[in-house]
Short mmCIF file of C-alpha atoms in Angstrom, two decimals:
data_model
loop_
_atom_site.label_atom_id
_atom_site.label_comp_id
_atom_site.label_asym_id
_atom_site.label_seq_id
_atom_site.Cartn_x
_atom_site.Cartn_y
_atom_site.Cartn_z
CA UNK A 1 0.00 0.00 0.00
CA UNK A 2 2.80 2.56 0.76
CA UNK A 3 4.64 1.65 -2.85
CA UNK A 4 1.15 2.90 -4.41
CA UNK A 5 0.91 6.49 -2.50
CA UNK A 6 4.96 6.86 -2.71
CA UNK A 7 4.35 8.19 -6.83
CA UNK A 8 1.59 10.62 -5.30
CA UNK A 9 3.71 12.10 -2.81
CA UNK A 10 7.06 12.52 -4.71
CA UNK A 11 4.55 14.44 -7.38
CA UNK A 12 3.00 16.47 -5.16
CA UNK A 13 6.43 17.29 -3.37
CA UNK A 14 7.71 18.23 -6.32
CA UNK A 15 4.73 20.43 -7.31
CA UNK A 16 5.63 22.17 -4.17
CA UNK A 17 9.18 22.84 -4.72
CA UNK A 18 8.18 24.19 -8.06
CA UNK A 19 5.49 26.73 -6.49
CA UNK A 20 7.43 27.79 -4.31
CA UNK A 21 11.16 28.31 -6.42
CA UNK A 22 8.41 30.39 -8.52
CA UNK A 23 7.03 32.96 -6.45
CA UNK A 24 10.79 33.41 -4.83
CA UNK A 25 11.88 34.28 -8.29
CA UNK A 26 9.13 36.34 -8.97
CA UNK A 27 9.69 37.90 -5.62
CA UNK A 28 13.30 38.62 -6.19
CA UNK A 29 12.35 40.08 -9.72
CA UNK A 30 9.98 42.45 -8.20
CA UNK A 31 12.12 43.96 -5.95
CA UNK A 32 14.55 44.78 -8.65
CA UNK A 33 11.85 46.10 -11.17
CA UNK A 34 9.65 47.80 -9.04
CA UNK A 35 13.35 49.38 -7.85
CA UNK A 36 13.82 50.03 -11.27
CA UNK A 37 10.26 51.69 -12.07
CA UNK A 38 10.36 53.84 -9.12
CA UNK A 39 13.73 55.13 -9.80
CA UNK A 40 12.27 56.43 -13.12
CA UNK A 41 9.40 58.03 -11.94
CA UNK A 42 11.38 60.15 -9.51
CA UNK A 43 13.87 60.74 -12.37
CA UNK A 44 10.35 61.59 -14.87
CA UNK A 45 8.98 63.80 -11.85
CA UNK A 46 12.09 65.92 -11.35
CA UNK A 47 10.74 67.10 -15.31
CA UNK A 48 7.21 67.34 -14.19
CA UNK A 49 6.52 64.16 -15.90
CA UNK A 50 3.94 61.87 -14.86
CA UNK A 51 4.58 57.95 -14.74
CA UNK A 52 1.85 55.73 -13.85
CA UNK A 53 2.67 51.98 -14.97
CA UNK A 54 3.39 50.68 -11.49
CA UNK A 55 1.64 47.48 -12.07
CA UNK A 56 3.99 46.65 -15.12
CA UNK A 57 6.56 45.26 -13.32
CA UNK A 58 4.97 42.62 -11.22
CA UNK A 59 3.65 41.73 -14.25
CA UNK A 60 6.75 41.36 -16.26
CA UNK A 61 8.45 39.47 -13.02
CA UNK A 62 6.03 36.88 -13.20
CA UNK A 63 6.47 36.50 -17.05
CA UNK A 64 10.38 36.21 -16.29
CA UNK A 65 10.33 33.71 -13.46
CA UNK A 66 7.86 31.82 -15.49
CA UNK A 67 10.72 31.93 -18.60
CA UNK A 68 13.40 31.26 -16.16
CA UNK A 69 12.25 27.97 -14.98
CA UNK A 70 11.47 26.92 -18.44
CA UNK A 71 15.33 28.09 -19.43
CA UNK A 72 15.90 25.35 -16.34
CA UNK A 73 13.93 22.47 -17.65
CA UNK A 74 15.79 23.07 -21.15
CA UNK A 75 19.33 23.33 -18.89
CA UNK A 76 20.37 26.72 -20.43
CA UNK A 77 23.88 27.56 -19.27
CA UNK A 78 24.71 24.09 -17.29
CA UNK A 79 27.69 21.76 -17.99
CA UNK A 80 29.79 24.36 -15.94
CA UNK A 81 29.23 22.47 -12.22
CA UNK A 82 33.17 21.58 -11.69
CA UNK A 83 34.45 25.13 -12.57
CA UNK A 84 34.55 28.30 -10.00
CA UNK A 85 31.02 29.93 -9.07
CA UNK A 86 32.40 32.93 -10.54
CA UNK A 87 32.11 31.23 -14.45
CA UNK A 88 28.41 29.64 -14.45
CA UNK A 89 26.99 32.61 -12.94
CA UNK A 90 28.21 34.88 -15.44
CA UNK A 91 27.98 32.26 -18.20
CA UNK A 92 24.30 31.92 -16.87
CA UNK A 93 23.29 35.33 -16.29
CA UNK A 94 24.32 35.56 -20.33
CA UNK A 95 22.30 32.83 -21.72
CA UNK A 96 19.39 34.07 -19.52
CA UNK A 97 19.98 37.38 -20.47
CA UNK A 98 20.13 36.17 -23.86
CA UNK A 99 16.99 33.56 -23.56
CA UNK A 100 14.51 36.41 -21.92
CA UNK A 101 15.70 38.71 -25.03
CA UNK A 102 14.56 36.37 -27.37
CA UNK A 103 11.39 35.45 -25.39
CA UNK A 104 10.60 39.31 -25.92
CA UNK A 105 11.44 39.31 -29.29
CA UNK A 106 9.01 36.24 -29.69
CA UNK A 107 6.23 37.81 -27.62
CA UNK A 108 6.25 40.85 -29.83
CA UNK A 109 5.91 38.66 -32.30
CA UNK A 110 3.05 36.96 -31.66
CA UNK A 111 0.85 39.93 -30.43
CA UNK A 112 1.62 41.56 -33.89
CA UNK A 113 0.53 39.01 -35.57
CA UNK A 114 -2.67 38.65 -33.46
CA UNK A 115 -3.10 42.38 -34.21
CA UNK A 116 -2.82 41.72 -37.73
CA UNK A 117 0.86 44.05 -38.28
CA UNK A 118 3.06 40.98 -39.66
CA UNK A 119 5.98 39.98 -38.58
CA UNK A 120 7.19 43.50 -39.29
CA UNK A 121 5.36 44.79 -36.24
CA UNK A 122 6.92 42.81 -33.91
CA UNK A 123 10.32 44.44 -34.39
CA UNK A 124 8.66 47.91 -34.86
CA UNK A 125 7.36 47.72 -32.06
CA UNK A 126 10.71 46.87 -29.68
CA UNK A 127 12.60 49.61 -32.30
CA UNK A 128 9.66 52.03 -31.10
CA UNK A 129 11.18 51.99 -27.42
CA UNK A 130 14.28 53.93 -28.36
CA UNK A 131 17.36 52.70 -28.24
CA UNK A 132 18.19 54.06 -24.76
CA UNK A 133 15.34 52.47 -23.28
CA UNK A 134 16.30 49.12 -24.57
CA UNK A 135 19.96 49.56 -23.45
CA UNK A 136 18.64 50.20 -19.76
CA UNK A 137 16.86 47.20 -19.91
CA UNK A 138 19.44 45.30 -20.85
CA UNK A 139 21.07 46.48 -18.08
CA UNK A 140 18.43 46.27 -15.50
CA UNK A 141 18.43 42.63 -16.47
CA UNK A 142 22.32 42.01 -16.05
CA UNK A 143 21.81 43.62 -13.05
CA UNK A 144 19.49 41.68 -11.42
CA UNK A 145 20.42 38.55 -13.19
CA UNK A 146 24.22 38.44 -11.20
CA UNK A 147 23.08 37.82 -7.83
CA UNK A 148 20.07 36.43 -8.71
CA UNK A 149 22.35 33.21 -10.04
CA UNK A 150 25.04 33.66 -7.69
CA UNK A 151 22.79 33.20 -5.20
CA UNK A 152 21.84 29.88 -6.73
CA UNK A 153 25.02 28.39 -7.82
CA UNK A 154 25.54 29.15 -3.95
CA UNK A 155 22.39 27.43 -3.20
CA UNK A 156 23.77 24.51 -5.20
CA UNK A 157 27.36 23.71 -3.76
CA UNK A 158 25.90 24.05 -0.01
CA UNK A 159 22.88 21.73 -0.36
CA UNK A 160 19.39 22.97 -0.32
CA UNK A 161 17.83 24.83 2.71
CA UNK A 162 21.68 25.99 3.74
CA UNK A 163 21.90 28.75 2.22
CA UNK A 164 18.15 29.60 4.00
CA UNK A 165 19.34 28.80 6.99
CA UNK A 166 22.02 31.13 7.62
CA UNK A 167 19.80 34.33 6.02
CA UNK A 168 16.73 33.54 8.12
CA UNK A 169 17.79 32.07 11.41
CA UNK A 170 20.12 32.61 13.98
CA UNK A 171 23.66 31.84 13.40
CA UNK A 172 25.99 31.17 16.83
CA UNK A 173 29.73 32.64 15.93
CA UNK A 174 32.37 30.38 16.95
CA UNK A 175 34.20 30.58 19.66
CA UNK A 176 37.90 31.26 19.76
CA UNK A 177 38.83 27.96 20.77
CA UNK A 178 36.68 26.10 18.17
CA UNK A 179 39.00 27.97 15.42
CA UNK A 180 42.07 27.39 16.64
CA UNK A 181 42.34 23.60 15.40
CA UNK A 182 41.19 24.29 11.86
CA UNK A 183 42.90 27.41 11.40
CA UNK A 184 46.12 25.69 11.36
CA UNK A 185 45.68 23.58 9.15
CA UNK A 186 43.65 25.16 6.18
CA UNK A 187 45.43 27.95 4.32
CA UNK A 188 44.36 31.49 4.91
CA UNK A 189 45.76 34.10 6.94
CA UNK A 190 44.78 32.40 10.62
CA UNK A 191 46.70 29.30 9.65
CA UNK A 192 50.31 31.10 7.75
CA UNK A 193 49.58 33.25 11.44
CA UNK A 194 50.29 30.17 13.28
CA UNK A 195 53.08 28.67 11.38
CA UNK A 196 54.88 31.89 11.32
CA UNK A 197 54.70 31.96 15.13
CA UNK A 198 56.03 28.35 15.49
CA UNK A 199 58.96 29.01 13.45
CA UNK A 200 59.52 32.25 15.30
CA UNK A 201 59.94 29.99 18.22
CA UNK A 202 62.17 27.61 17.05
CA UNK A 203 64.33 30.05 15.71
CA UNK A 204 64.40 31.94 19.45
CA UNK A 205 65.09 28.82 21.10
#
């Protein structure tokens, strides 16, 4: 009887996981666009110009998060596990950057050919933005995209939940004591510290 529910329940945790790594990454998104947004309304206002679209962005985060996990299920940017987390998070924040620009490009697409403007108006209608505007996107997207990944390449080498843990509960700092042994024996500054003590000594005595 167990064997029959087991399926079930590894669905349904999955399912889970899946909700919830979504509205993270559309809550992460959001903070960065809505950052975004607001910093050109105040920008707009200091010229007596009115902005309005403050629902936009949420809007756009959820689209991304929702492209983001598909870029996962396709494995955009893996194959890089073994090297430093400095090379798949760039490498990733590129092919994501890359991937979202194309989902754009396809979305444009799509709704001008459901407005009847051809292919033609897709294109027209990212070229209408100005050139500017597309080249703070861009950046807006780098931007967020960095520690958005770093975050989860971080996420990856330190098992799941760690990373959690130490953001979101309390953290005991170790004693003096308890770094003494390791110091000494892993490289860093603590450990060359100690050896360059005990050779001071034996050259004194």
């Amino acid at each position: 009887m167990p064997d029959m529910h087991a399926p079930h329940a590894g669905w349904k945790r999955t399912l889970i996981h899946e909700l919830v790594e979504y509205w993270l990454n559309v809550a992460y998104l959001s903070f960065f666009l809505v950052a975004f947004v607001w910093y050109r309304r105040l920008i707009l206002a200091e010229y007596q110009v009115l902005y309005t679209n403050y629902w936009f962005p949420l809007i756009e985060a959820a689209v991304l998060a929702k492209v983001i996990m598909i870029g996962d299920v396709l494995r955009l940017g893996r194959g890089l596990e073994h090297k430093p987390l400095i090379v798949p998070t760039l490498i990733q924040t590129l092919v994501f950057g890359a991937w979202v620009a194309a989902f754009h490009v396809l979305e444009a697409t799509v709704r001008a050919l459901i407005q009847g403007k051809g292919l033609r108006g897709g294109f027209e209608a990212i070229a209408s933005k100005g050139r500017y505007e597309l080249l703070a996107s861009v950046v807006m997207v780098l931007v967020a995209f960095i520690p958005f990944f770093a975050l989860r390449e971080l996420r990856r080498v330190m098992g799941e939940g760690t990373l959690w843990t130490l953001f979101f509960t309390s953290v005991t700092p170790p004693t003096a004591s308890s770094r003494v042994g390791p110091a000494s024996q892993l490289p860093g500054a603590d450990g060359e510290m100690d050896v360059a003590l005990q050779r001071a000594g034996r050259d004194r005595r």
